[in-house]
Amino acid sequence: MWYWDEEILDTEEGEIRRLSVARMLGRMLPLLRPHLGALACGILLLLVTVAAEIGGPLVLRYLIDHDITGGDRAGIVRSAVAYALIFIVGMGAGYLQVIVTTRMGLRIVTRLKNRMFKHLFTLSLAYFDKNPPGRLMARVESDAERLQMLFSEVAIGLFRSLVLLVGVLVVMLIADARVTASVLAMGVPLCLGTFYFLTYLRGIYRRIRKLYARISTFLTEYVQGIPILQVYGHIEQARLKLRRRNLDKYRVQTGAMFFEYGLWSVLWTLEVAAVMVIIWVGSRQVFGTGMTVGTLVLFLEYTRRLFFPIVMFSEQVSFIQRALASADRVFAVLDTPSKTPDYPGARETVPDDWQQLAFENVSFSYDGGQKALDGLSFVVNRGERIALAGESGGGKTTVTNLLLRYYEPTEGKITLDGVDIKGYRQRAWREKIGLVLQDIHLFPGSVGENLRALADDISPEAVEQAVRTVQAEKVIERLSEGYETELAEGGANLSMGERQLISFGRAVVRDPDILVLDEATASVDPATEREIQAALARLFEGRTSIVVAHRLATIVSADRILVLHRGKLVEEGDHEELYERNGIYRALFDLQFKSGEIA
Amino acid sequence: MVLSKRIGWIWSYWRPHRRVLVALFIFTLVSSAVAIAFPLVFRTIIDEVTAALGSDDPASFNLGRIMIILAVIGVGRFIAGFYPAFRGWTNLKLEVAIREDIFGEVLKKDYRFLNHFRTGDIITRLTDDIADYPKIAWFCCSGIFRAVESGSKLIFCIGAMFILDWRLALLSTAPIPAMLYFFYLLRTRLSDAWDEQQRSTSETNSLLEAAFSGIRIVKAFCAEAGQARRLDQLLQHRIGVQLRTAKLMVAVHSFDTVASRMGQVIVLAVGGYMVLRGELTIGALYAFYVYLDMLIFPMMDVPNLFATSRVAFVCMDREDELRDYPVQVIHREEGPELEKIEEIAFQRVTFSYDDGRPALSEVDLRIPFGKRIALVGPVASGKSTLLKVTAGLLVPQKGEVLVNGRPLASWDWRTYRERIGYVPQESLLFSESIGENVSFGRSVADDWLRECLSISQMDDDLEELPGGIDTVLGQKGTLISGGQKQRIAIARAIAHHPEVLLLDDCTASLDARNEDRFWNRLFSVLPDTTCLLISHRLSTITRADTIFVFDDGRLVDTGTHDELAGRCDTYRDFLVTEERRSDLEFAAT
């Protein structure tokens, strides 16, 4: 049997640590710098809670040794009050500490998320093509959150355990050194043993996760293949195959579990052993060197609290492991270099009076492999309406990608009046272009906000003008709160046609010179189609447009059609010319539109 | 679901492990008893030490006896330490049983089920919903027994305290009900805060998702700054929400601690006083002190049962959704056994996938034995659907499919499916070796296996693949092309010498010459096999004895190529479209 999911697991879990732990800590510490005050405050409060926890049993000891032994009734009340005060102070400090450290952690992670988000926007489109939205969301959300928990919960918890441990040991040493020494003599090998044990367990748990992933992939395959399983009568065998995989995981997991709980068992038993040691040595002290009963009680009480931090620590280890893997991924995102910066000396503005846009011998391939565009050359004059046609994969979308400067040509150049567009700042260039894609891509927010894609440098007047241009006023009027109406998930409170109109309006909100449009292929009812055609006409008016055309009307009414096949320009002309020529264009056209539909 | 039904659900999986249930229950009580015994031992120790001190005779302190008692407790602790392991072990047993059971149910489902549920969703229900904490498997054992454990600890604790001194027990446990009341008051506020936190988180996620999947729009509209600002707004708001939740969480979780500490204050004051009056020993005082500490965790844990049960019940509902989803296509293995397929007939068969337009409409046809029939027609005219109905994967809403004159459903399904071989349009193979994919659980002689692969024109491919017939397929195995997958699927279909072959456009990946060889070989090795094949290639279609022309779900005409080309418009249109397609291929090269 092949376990082909192991690799997926490895890369998903980031087992291969990029940065060493030391370097990673080095990168995380600067995140704390703006919060040193809060950190100090938190640590102080933490020390207070630990002190309160150590102090409680001390009051008990005092009560036993002095108040009770001395018959001091008032003293008893005083001690009880002291105990109450200590625990109130401890709890108050604990509450405050959680607030301080949580707020600190939240602020740190918010800043981190903001940084990641902004940085991601500077990355090339190739990065987004390789990393699906789900993965990026996991980076910005879950991985960053895990880091926050590392700071505000785990680190604090560990620190607390450590301080408690040290504090308790110090007090115990002061109270009676011999007893403490004997307890320690047991504790040290115990800690080491626990550490190695847990490392071993981690390996086993990795195996279990892999076996679990095997089950998951098996199920995926077989659930998708249910019809085949039924037709080939493979049902019972499929069930048995699942049983085998189930049992594989079950066996390993059961073993691991007994092993792990065996450790806890040993720990709990050792607590009893520690008590035995304390009683043995302690009773000798009590009868010999005058150790008090109260001190004995103190030791018993502290022993109970000693073992707890050890248990806590080992439970945190696996979380720390995963959190470090998250940190790795977070820093990997932040370290990814921005691939398309502006070139030095890039011009701030694109001239308004340009006349010609040209592709000059442009070649491009996405991944150094097959060429998506091969020596493409064409010219677009200002005000023209150009349609791109061809089979899918022929290069039409690549042309729009290059026009928007999502990618740069590997050979050749795109020029505006002869000037390479690389010479303009990317932002300035993109402001000149209005984009309409096949998928409309709405954002959470109001209609007004969507009309400007959440950009905040566009005035309300510009938005209103854009709506007027595409005659979408009635869409706004129909909505109860007009521009402020919140769009439901995926724009569900708008109809298909209305959503199209909004995307058209959005395209012209900066009043661009050039329009790039990737037509939707879904067919709509005739009424909506007419609306869209009318809006498109208004869209095209006074602008230069390059359209990846799928609609009959769009193709036929274009000034010029460029037919792309396998990255090359194979035919050029208007509809009548190309149809007459009886070449690829005609074959494509006839295939897609039954002859006789040309109205 | 009503509680009694839930209990029934859980019990159905517990029943084979009845004895484990009893054993666990006993073990729970033992474990709690051991935990509660510890402070009593402390009491004995302290009291004996105090007594020995007071009696001026140190030797009266019986160290040996104490040590023995502690050793017994130690052993008890060691055994009790394994108690959670037994719980976990039972969790796993339940997990295995539940997963296999639901999977078995899912395997019986038909196309409606697979259309209704997304694969990822089904997988989640079969994996995480069962195995995660605190979902079904955990809840059915650990969840319930944790509550029993905490409950018994609470009872034993309070019981021990009452046995030691009922007046002090009453006084020191008095704060508990008050604290429980405050806890109850805050609970609704806490769950509101949780909900708000959930909303806030999903708002953030929506923005992230929209920004990443719409990255082209963001960049094209130079909206990066605006989007970043929006995220910042959402995150700042979220800080406030999360802080509020954190405060409430701390408050709620500290109630138990407050109750126990207040009890300890009472123990110190009142208990100390009682010691002075000789009504209580110091050892007992310390025991009370420890018991109040021990109450904290069980008190926190019992309400947990309600929270985790909610999660687990939701998951149980999701499993039942899978299990109870109605199945329309039932493959019965009762009824007369089919010996040989003489004829398959469709009588006014109408089928639609989702109560929309019918994919097949009043189809009447006869498929005689031993003939080769080509199905042609434009896209979505019902050809693939016809094959699936013939394969028994779909059941027509109207009309009947008759095999040898009797309805298909009346035969023993096993004997029918053993006699057909079905190759769907998208071939589904599994992550096993090629050989295993072809034999697919049936016992197929090795040389016949190789022969089948040879017929499906896989010889050259097998030579190029490193493991030959033993090459394992899959993502970490070897990735093969779509065409290779299809040919392996063909081999799989013929491996059991079917009487009827249903081939859905299975030679698209072969070039003309290989396709020629394939058909020749196939028809020579399986000369009597009835073939229903879908193809777009003229060369393939003309090999058929008869052609069935489909359009829009109806059988429009039948005949030979020449007959149809002469009289059938639909057929002629089909030919023209195919010609244009090959023209395009030609013009483009």
Coordinates of N, CA and C in Angstrom, one line a residue, chain B residues 361-458:
Chain B
S361 N -36.6 11.2 -22.7 CA -38.1 11.5 -22.8 C -38.7 10.4 -23.7
E362 N -39.5 9.6 -23.0 CA -40.3 8.6 -23.7 C -39.5 7.8 -24.7
V363 N -38.4 7.2 -24.2 CA -37.5 6.5 -25.1 C -38.0 5.1 -25.2
D364 N -38.2 4.7 -26.4 CA -38.6 3.3 -26.7 C -37.5 2.7 -27.6
L365 N -36.8 1.6 -27.1 CA -35.9 1.0 -28.0 C -35.6 -0.4 -27.6
R366 N -35.0 -1.1 -28.5 CA -34.7 -2.5 -28.2 C -33.2 -2.7 -28.6
I367 N -32.5 -3.3 -27.6 CA -31.1 -3.6 -27.9 C -31.0 -5.1 -28.1
P368 N -30.9 -5.6 -29.3 CA -30.8 -7.0 -29.4 C -29.4 -7.5 -29.1
F369 N -29.4 -8.8 -28.8 CA -28.1 -9.4 -28.3 C -27.1 -9.5 -29.5
G370 N -25.9 -9.2 -29.1 CA -24.8 -9.4 -30.0 C -24.5 -8.3 -31.0
K371 N -25.4 -7.3 -30.9 CA -25.2 -6.2 -31.9 C -24.4 -5.1 -31.4
R372 N -23.8 -4.3 -32.3 CA -23.1 -3.1 -31.9 C -23.9 -1.9 -32.3
I373 N -24.1 -1.0 -31.3 CA -25.0 0.1 -31.5 C -24.2 1.4 -31.1
A374 N -24.3 2.4 -32.0 CA -23.7 3.6 -31.7 C -24.8 4.6 -31.3
L375 N -24.5 5.4 -30.3 CA -25.4 6.5 -29.9 C -24.8 7.8 -30.3
V376 N -25.5 8.5 -31.1 CA -25.0 9.8 -31.5 C -26.0 10.9 -31.2
G377 N -25.6 12.1 -31.3 CA -26.4 13.3 -31.1 C -25.7 14.4 -30.5
P378 N -26.3 15.6 -30.4 CA -25.6 16.7 -29.9 C -25.3 16.6 -28.4
V379 N -24.6 17.5 -27.8 CA -24.3 17.5 -26.4 C -25.6 17.6 -25.6
A380 N -25.6 16.8 -24.5 CA -26.8 16.8 -23.6 C -28.0 16.3 -24.3
S381 N -27.9 15.3 -25.2 CA -29.1 14.8 -25.8 C -29.6 13.5 -25.1
G382 N -28.8 13.1 -24.1 CA -29.3 12.0 -23.3 C -28.5 10.7 -23.5
K383 N -27.4 10.8 -24.3 CA -26.7 9.5 -24.6 C -26.1 8.9 -23.3
S384 N -25.3 9.8 -22.6 CA -24.7 9.2 -21.4 C -25.7 8.8 -20.4
T385 N -26.8 9.5 -20.3 CA -27.9 9.1 -19.4 C -28.4 7.8 -19.7
L386 N -28.6 7.5 -21.0 CA -29.1 6.2 -21.4 C -28.2 5.1 -21.0
L387 N -26.9 5.3 -21.1 CA -25.9 4.3 -20.6 C -26.0 4.1 -19.1
K388 N -26.2 5.2 -18.4 CA -26.3 5.0 -17.0 C -27.5 4.3 -16.6
V389 N -28.6 4.5 -17.3 CA -29.9 3.8 -17.0 C -29.7 2.3 -17.3
T390 N -29.0 2.1 -18.4 CA -28.8 0.7 -18.8 C -27.9 0.0 -17.7
A391 N -27.0 0.8 -17.2 CA -26.1 0.2 -16.2 C -26.7 0.0 -14.8
G392 N -27.9 0.5 -14.7 CA -28.7 0.4 -13.4 C -28.3 1.4 -12.4
L393 N -27.6 2.5 -12.8 CA -27.3 3.5 -11.9 C -28.4 4.6 -11.7
L394 N -29.3 4.6 -12.7 CA -30.4 5.6 -12.6 C -31.7 4.8 -12.8
V395 N -32.7 5.2 -12.2 CA -34.0 4.6 -12.4 C -35.0 5.5 -13.0
P396 N -35.6 5.2 -14.1 CA -36.5 6.1 -14.7 C -37.7 6.4 -13.9
Q397 N -38.1 7.7 -14.0 CA -39.3 8.1 -13.3 C -40.6 7.5 -13.9
K398 N -40.5 7.4 -15.2 CA -41.7 6.8 -15.9 C -41.1 5.7 -16.9
G399 N -41.9 4.8 -17.2 CA -41.5 3.7 -18.1 C -40.6 2.7 -17.4
E400 N -40.2 1.7 -18.2 CA -39.5 0.6 -17.6 C -38.3 0.2 -18.5
V401 N -37.3 -0.4 -17.8 CA -36.2 -1.0 -18.5 C -36.4 -2.5 -18.3
L402 N -36.5 -3.2 -19.5 CA -36.8 -4.6 -19.4 C -35.6 -5.4 -19.9
V403 N -35.2 -6.4 -19.1 CA -34.1 -7.3 -19.4 C -34.7 -8.7 -19.6
N404 N -34.6 -9.2 -20.8 CA -35.2 -10.5 -21.2 C -36.7 -10.4 -20.9
G405 N -37.3 -9.3 -21.1 CA -38.7 -9.2 -20.9 C -39.2 -8.9 -19.5
R406 N -38.3 -9.0 -18.5 CA -38.7 -8.6 -17.1 C -38.1 -7.4 -16.7
P407 N -38.7 -6.6 -15.8 CA -38.1 -5.4 -15.3 C -36.7 -5.6 -14.7
L408 N -35.8 -4.7 -15.0 CA -34.5 -4.8 -14.5 C -34.4 -5.0 -13.0
A409 N -35.3 -4.2 -12.3 CA -35.3 -4.3 -10.9 C -35.7 -5.6 -10.3
S410 N -36.4 -6.4 -11.1 CA -36.9 -7.7 -10.5 C -35.8 -8.8 -10.5
W411 N -34.8 -8.6 -11.3 CA -33.7 -9.6 -11.3 C -32.8 -9.4 -10.1
D412 N -32.0 -10.5 -9.9 CA -31.0 -10.4 -8.9 C -29.9 -9.5 -9.4
W413 N -29.7 -8.4 -8.7 CA -28.8 -7.3 -9.3 C -27.4 -7.9 -9.5
R414 N -26.9 -8.7 -8.7 CA -25.6 -9.2 -8.8 C -25.4 -9.9 -10.2
T415 N -26.3 -10.7 -10.5 CA -26.2 -11.4 -11.8 C -26.3 -10.5 -13.0
Y416 N -27.0 -9.4 -12.8 CA -27.0 -8.4 -13.9 C -25.7 -7.7 -14.1
R417 N -25.2 -7.1 -12.9 CA -24.0 -6.3 -13.1 C -22.8 -7.1 -13.4
E418 N -22.8 -8.4 -13.1 CA -21.7 -9.3 -13.5 C -21.7 -9.4 -15.0
R419 N -22.8 -9.1 -15.7 CA -22.8 -9.4 -17.1 C -22.7 -8.1 -17.9
I420 N -22.5 -7.0 -17.2 CA -22.3 -5.8 -18.0 C -20.9 -5.2 -17.6
G421 N -20.4 -4.4 -18.6 CA -19.2 -3.7 -18.3 C -19.4 -2.2 -18.7
Y422 N -19.1 -1.3 -17.7 CA -19.5 0.1 -18.0 C -18.2 0.9 -17.9
V423 N -18.0 1.7 -18.9 CA -16.9 2.7 -18.9 C -17.4 4.1 -19.0
P424 N -17.4 4.8 -17.9 CA -18.0 6.2 -17.9 C -17.1 7.1 -18.7
Q425 N -17.6 8.3 -18.9 CA -16.9 9.3 -19.7 C -15.6 9.7 -18.9
E426 N -15.8 10.0 -17.6 CA -14.6 10.3 -16.8 C -14.3 9.1 -16.0
S427 N -13.1 8.5 -16.4 CA -12.8 7.2 -15.7 C -12.4 7.4 -14.3
L428 N -12.9 6.6 -13.4 CA -12.5 6.7 -12.0 C -11.6 5.5 -11.7
L429 N -10.4 5.8 -11.4 CA -9.5 4.7 -10.9 C -9.1 5.0 -9.5
F430 N -8.5 4.0 -8.9 CA -8.2 4.1 -7.4 C -6.7 4.0 -7.2
S431 N -6.3 4.5 -6.0 CA -4.8 4.5 -5.7 C -4.3 3.1 -5.4
E432 N -4.3 2.3 -6.5 CA -3.7 0.9 -6.3 C -2.9 0.7 -7.6
S433 N -2.4 -0.5 -7.7 CA -1.6 -0.8 -8.9 C -2.6 -0.9 -10.1
I434 N -2.0 -0.8 -11.2 CA -2.8 -0.9 -12.5 C -3.5 -2.3 -12.5
G435 N -2.7 -3.3 -12.1 CA -3.3 -4.7 -12.1 C -4.5 -4.8 -11.2
E436 N -4.3 -4.2 -10.0 CA -5.4 -4.2 -9.0 C -6.6 -3.4 -9.5
N437 N -6.4 -2.3 -10.2 CA -7.5 -1.6 -10.7 C -8.2 -2.3 -11.8
V438 N -7.5 -3.1 -12.6 CA -8.2 -3.9 -13.6 C -9.0 -5.0 -13.0
S439 N -8.3 -5.8 -12.1 CA -9.0 -6.9 -11.5 C -10.1 -6.4 -10.6
F440 N -9.8 -5.4 -9.9 CA -10.8 -4.7 -9.0 C -11.6 -5.7 -8.1
G441 N -10.8 -6.5 -7.4 CA -11.4 -7.3 -6.4 C -12.0 -8.6 -7.0
R442 N -12.1 -8.7 -8.3 CA -12.6 -10.0 -8.8 C -11.3 -10.9 -9.0
S443 N -11.6 -12.2 -9.1 CA -10.4 -13.1 -9.3 C -10.3 -13.2 -10.8
V444 N -9.2 -12.6 -11.3 CA -9.0 -12.6 -12.8 C -7.6 -13.2 -13.0
A445 N -7.6 -14.2 -13.9 CA -6.3 -14.9 -14.2 C -5.3 -13.9 -14.7
D446 N -4.0 -14.0 -14.4 CA -3.0 -13.1 -14.7 C -2.9 -12.8 -16.2
D447 N -2.8 -13.9 -17.0 CA -2.6 -13.7 -18.4 C -3.8 -13.0 -19.1
W448 N -5.0 -13.4 -18.6 CA -6.2 -12.7 -19.1 C -6.2 -11.2 -18.8
L449 N -5.7 -10.9 -17.6 CA -5.5 -9.5 -17.1 C -4.6 -8.7 -18.1
R450 N -3.5 -9.3 -18.4 CA -2.6 -8.7 -19.4 C -3.2 -8.5 -20.7
E451 N -4.0 -9.6 -21.1 CA -4.6 -9.6 -22.4 C -5.6 -8.4 -22.5
C452 N -6.4 -8.2 -21.4 CA -7.3 -7.1 -21.4 C -6.6 -5.7 -21.6
L453 N -5.5 -5.6 -20.9 CA -4.7 -4.3 -21.1 C -4.2 -4.2 -22.5
S454 N -3.8 -5.3 -23.0 CA -3.3 -5.3 -24.4 C -4.4 -4.9 -25.4
I455 N -5.6 -5.4 -25.2 CA -6.7 -5.1 -26.0 C -7.0 -3.6 -26.0
S456 N -6.9 -3.0 -24.8 CA -7.2 -1.6 -24.6 C -6.0 -0.7 -25.0
Q457 N -5.0 -1.3 -25.7 CA -3.9 -0.6 -26.3 C -3.0 0.0 -25.2
M458 N -2.8 -0.7 -24.1 CA -1.9 -0.2 -23.1 C -0.5 -0.8 -23.2

